[in-house]
Short mmCIF file of C-alpha atoms in Angstrom, two decimals:
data_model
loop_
_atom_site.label_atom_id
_atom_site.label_comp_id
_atom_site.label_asym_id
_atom_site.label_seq_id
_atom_site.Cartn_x
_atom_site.Cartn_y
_atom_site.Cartn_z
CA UNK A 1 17.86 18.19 21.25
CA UNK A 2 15.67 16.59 18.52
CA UNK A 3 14.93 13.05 19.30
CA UNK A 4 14.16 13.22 15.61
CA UNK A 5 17.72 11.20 14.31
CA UNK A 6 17.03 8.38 16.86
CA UNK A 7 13.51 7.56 15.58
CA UNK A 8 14.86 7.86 11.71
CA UNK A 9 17.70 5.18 12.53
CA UNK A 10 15.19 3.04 14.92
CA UNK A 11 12.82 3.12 11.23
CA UNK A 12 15.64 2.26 9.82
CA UNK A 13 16.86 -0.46 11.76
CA UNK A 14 13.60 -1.94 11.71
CA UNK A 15 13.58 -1.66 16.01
CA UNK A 16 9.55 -1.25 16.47
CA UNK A 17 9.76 -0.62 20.48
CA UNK A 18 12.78 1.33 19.55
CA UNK A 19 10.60 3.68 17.07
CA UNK A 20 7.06 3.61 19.17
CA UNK A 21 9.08 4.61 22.31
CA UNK A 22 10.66 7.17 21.36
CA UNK A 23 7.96 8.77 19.71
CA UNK A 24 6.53 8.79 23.18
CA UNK A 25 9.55 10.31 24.77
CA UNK A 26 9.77 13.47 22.55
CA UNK A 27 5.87 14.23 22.17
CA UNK A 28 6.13 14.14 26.12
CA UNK A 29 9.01 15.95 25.44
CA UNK A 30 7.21 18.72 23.69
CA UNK A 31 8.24 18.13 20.25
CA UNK A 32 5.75 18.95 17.40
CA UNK A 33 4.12 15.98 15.88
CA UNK A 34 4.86 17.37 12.31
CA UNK A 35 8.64 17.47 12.97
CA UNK A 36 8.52 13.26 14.68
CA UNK A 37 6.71 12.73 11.20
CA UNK A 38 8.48 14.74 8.95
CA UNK A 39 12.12 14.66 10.40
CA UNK A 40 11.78 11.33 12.02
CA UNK A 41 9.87 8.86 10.37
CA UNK A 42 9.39 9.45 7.44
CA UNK A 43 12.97 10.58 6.81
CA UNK A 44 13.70 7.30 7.86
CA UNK A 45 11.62 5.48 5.64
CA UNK A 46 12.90 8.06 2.67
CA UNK A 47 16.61 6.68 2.96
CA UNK A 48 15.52 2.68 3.09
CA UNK A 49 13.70 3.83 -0.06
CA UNK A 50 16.90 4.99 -2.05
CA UNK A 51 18.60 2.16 -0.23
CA UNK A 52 15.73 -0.29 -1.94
CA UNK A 53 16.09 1.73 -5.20
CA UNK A 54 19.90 1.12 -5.53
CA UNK A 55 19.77 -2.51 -4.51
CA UNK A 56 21.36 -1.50 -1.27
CA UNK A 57 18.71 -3.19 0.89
CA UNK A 58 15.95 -5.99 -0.21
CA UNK A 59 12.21 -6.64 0.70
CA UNK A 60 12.44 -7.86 3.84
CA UNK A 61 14.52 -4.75 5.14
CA UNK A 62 11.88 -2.80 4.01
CA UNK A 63 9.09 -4.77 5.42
CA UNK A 64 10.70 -4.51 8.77
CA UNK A 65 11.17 -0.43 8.88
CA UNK A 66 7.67 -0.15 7.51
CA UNK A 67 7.08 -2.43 10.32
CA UNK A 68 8.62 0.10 12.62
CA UNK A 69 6.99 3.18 11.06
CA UNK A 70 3.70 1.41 11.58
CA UNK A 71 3.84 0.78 15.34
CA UNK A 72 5.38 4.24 15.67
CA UNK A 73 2.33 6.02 13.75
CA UNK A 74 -0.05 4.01 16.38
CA UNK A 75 1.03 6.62 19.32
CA UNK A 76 1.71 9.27 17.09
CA UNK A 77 -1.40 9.25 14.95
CA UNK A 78 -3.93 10.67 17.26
CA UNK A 79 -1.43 13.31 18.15
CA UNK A 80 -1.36 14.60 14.50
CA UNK A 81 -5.02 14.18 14.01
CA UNK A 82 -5.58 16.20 17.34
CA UNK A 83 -2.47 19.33 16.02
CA UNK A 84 -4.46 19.49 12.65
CA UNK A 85 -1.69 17.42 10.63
CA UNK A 86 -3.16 15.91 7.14
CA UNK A 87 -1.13 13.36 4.53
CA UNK A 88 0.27 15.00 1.97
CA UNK A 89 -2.57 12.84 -0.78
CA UNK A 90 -5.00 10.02 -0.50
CA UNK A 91 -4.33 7.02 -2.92
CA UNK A 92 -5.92 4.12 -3.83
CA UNK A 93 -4.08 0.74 -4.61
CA UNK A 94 -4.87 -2.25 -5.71
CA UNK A 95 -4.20 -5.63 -7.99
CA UNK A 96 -5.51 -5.38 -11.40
CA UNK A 97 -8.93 -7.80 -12.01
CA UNK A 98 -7.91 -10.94 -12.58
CA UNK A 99 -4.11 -10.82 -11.14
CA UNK A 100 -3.98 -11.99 -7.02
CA UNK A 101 -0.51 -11.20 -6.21
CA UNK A 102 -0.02 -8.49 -3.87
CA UNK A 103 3.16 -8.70 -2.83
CA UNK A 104 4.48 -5.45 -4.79
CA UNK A 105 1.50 -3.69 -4.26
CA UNK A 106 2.11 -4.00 -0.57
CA UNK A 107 5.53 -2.68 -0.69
CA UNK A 108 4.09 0.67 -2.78
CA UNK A 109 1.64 1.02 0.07
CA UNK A 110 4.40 1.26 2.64
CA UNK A 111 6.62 3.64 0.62
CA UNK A 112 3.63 5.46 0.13
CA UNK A 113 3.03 5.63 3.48
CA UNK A 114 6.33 5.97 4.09
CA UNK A 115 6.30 9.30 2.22
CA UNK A 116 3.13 11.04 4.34
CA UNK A 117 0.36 9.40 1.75
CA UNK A 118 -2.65 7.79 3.11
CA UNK A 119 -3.18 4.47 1.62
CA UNK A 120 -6.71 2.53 0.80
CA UNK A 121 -5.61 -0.52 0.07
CA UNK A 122 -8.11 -2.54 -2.13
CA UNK A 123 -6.48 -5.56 -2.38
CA UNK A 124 -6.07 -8.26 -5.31
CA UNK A 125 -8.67 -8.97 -8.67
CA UNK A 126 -10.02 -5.47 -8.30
CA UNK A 127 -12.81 -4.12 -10.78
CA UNK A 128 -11.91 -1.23 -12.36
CA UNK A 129 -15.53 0.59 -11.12
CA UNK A 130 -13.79 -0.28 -7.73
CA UNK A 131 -10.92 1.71 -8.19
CA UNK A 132 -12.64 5.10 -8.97
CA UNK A 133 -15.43 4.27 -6.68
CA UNK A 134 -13.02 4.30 -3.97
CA UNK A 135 -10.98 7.24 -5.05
CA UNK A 136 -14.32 9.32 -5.25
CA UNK A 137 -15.41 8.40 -1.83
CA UNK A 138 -11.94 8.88 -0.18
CA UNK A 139 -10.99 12.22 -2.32
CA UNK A 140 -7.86 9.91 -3.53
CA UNK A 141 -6.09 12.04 -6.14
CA UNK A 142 -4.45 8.86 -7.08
CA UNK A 143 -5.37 5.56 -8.37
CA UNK A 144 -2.46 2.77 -8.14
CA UNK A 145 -2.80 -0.49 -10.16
CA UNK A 146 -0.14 -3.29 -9.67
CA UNK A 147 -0.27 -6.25 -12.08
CA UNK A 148 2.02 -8.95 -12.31
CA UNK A 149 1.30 -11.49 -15.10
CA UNK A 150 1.25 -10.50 -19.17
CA UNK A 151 -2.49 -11.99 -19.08
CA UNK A 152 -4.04 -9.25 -16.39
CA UNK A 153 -1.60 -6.00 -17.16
CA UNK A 154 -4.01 -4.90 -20.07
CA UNK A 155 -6.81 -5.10 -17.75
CA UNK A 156 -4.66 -1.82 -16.57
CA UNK A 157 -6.23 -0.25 -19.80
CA UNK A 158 -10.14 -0.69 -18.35
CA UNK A 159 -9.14 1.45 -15.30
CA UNK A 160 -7.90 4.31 -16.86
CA UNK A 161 -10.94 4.27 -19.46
CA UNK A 162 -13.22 4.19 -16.51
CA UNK A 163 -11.45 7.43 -14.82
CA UNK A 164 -11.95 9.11 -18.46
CA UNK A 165 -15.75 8.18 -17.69
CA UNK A 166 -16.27 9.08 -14.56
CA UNK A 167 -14.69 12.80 -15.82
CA UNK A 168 -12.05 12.44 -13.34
CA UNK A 169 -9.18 12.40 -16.00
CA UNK A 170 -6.67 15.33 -14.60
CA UNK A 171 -8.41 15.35 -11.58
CA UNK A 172 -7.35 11.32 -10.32
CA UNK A 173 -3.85 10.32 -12.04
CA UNK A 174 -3.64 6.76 -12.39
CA UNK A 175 -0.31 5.06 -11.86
CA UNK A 176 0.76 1.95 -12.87
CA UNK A 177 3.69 -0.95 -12.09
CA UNK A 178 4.59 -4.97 -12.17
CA UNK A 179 6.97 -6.77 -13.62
CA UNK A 180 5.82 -7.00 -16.62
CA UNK A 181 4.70 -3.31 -17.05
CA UNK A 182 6.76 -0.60 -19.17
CA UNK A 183 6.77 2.72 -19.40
CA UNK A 184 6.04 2.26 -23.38
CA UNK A 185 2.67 0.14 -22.18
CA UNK A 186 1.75 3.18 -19.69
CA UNK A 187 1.98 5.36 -22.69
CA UNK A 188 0.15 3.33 -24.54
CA UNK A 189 -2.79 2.82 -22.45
CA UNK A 190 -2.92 6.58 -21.35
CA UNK A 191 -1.95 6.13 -17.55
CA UNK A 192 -0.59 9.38 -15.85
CA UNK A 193 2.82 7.60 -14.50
CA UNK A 194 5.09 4.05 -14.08
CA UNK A 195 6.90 3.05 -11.75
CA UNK A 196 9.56 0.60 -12.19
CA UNK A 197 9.81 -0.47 -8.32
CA UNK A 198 8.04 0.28 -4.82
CA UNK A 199 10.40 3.41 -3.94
CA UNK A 200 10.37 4.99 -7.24
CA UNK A 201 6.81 4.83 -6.35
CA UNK A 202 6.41 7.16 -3.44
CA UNK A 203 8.65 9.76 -5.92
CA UNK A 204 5.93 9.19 -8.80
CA UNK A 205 3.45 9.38 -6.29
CA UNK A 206 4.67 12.50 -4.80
CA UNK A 207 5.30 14.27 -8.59
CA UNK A 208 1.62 13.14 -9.70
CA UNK A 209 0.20 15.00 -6.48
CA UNK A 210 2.52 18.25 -6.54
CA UNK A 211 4.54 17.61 -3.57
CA UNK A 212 8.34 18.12 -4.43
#
């Protein structure tokens, strides 16, 4: 029996111990790392994500499965490094220069996470050289850029020009959200996706990198 369902509804429930624990029990119990990632956590974390996107949950349920999928990643981490297991992509996210909240880019980088992605996160006011600096060294094959005020969202424009010179443009997508962002502005300035909240993230995410 698949400890698998227990470790998607301790994610779920936000129960860290819960989670951590009984990722212990079923690698001891023989059970492939892939499967506690695939079937467990990150399942978990997939259905708080549709949850988030039809207003069925709020932030702070999130924050506390992410929570839960963190501590359980800390025992099972080495054991997927060790059996060969990779993320699914390597992003880069950060706050626009200029713009210091970070409170939605946070929540991206746990349902990005929370979908298999490995996440640099860059924190607030970053340059756009930062950005592809960052994706270059990492071998991100995306660039996230949250802004939240009308004042820093064009600065969104600078990053995307400065993937176009670095002749990554194809290569790095660049995705883009806030509240004040619109898929009509993401045309606009050239980006390669929007998002209009954390979970329909991880799916844009996932799309822009090939992953169904």
């Amino acid at each position: 029996m698949s400890l698998a369902p227990q470790i998607a509804e301790a994610v779920m429930k936000g129960k860290n111990k819960d989670a951590a624990a009984l990722v212990q029990k079923a690698l001891d119990a023989g059970e492939p790392p892939a499967d506690i990632l695939n079937k467990g956590l990150i399942a978990g974390m997939s259905v708080i994500g549709e949850r988030f996107k039809k207003n069925e949950v709020y932030v702070p349920e999130v924050l506390i499965a992410a929570r839960a999928m963190k501590e359980a990643m800390k025992v099972l981490q080495p054991k997927l490094v060790a059996a060969g297991v990779k993320p699914i992509g390597t992003a880069v996210l950060g706050t626009v220069k200029g713009d210091l909240h970070d409170i939605g880019k946070n929540l991206v980088g746990m349902m990005l996470e929370g979908v298999g992605i490995k996440v640099i996160d860059l924190g607030i006011d970053v340059p756009p050289e930062k950005y592809v600096d960052q994706a270059v060294a990492n071998n991100a094959s995306i660039i996230g850029v949250s802004a939240l005020l009308t004042t820093t969202m064009t600065n969104m424009k600078s990053v995307v020009e400065a993937v176009k010179a670095k002749g990554l443009k194809g290569k790095v997508k660049v995705m883009i959200g806030g509240a004040p962002v619109t898929q009509a502005f993401c045309d606009e300035i050239g980006a390669d996706g929007y998002a209009p909240d954390a979970a329909s993230a991880a799916d844009l995410a996932k799309k822009l990198i090939g992953v169904k």
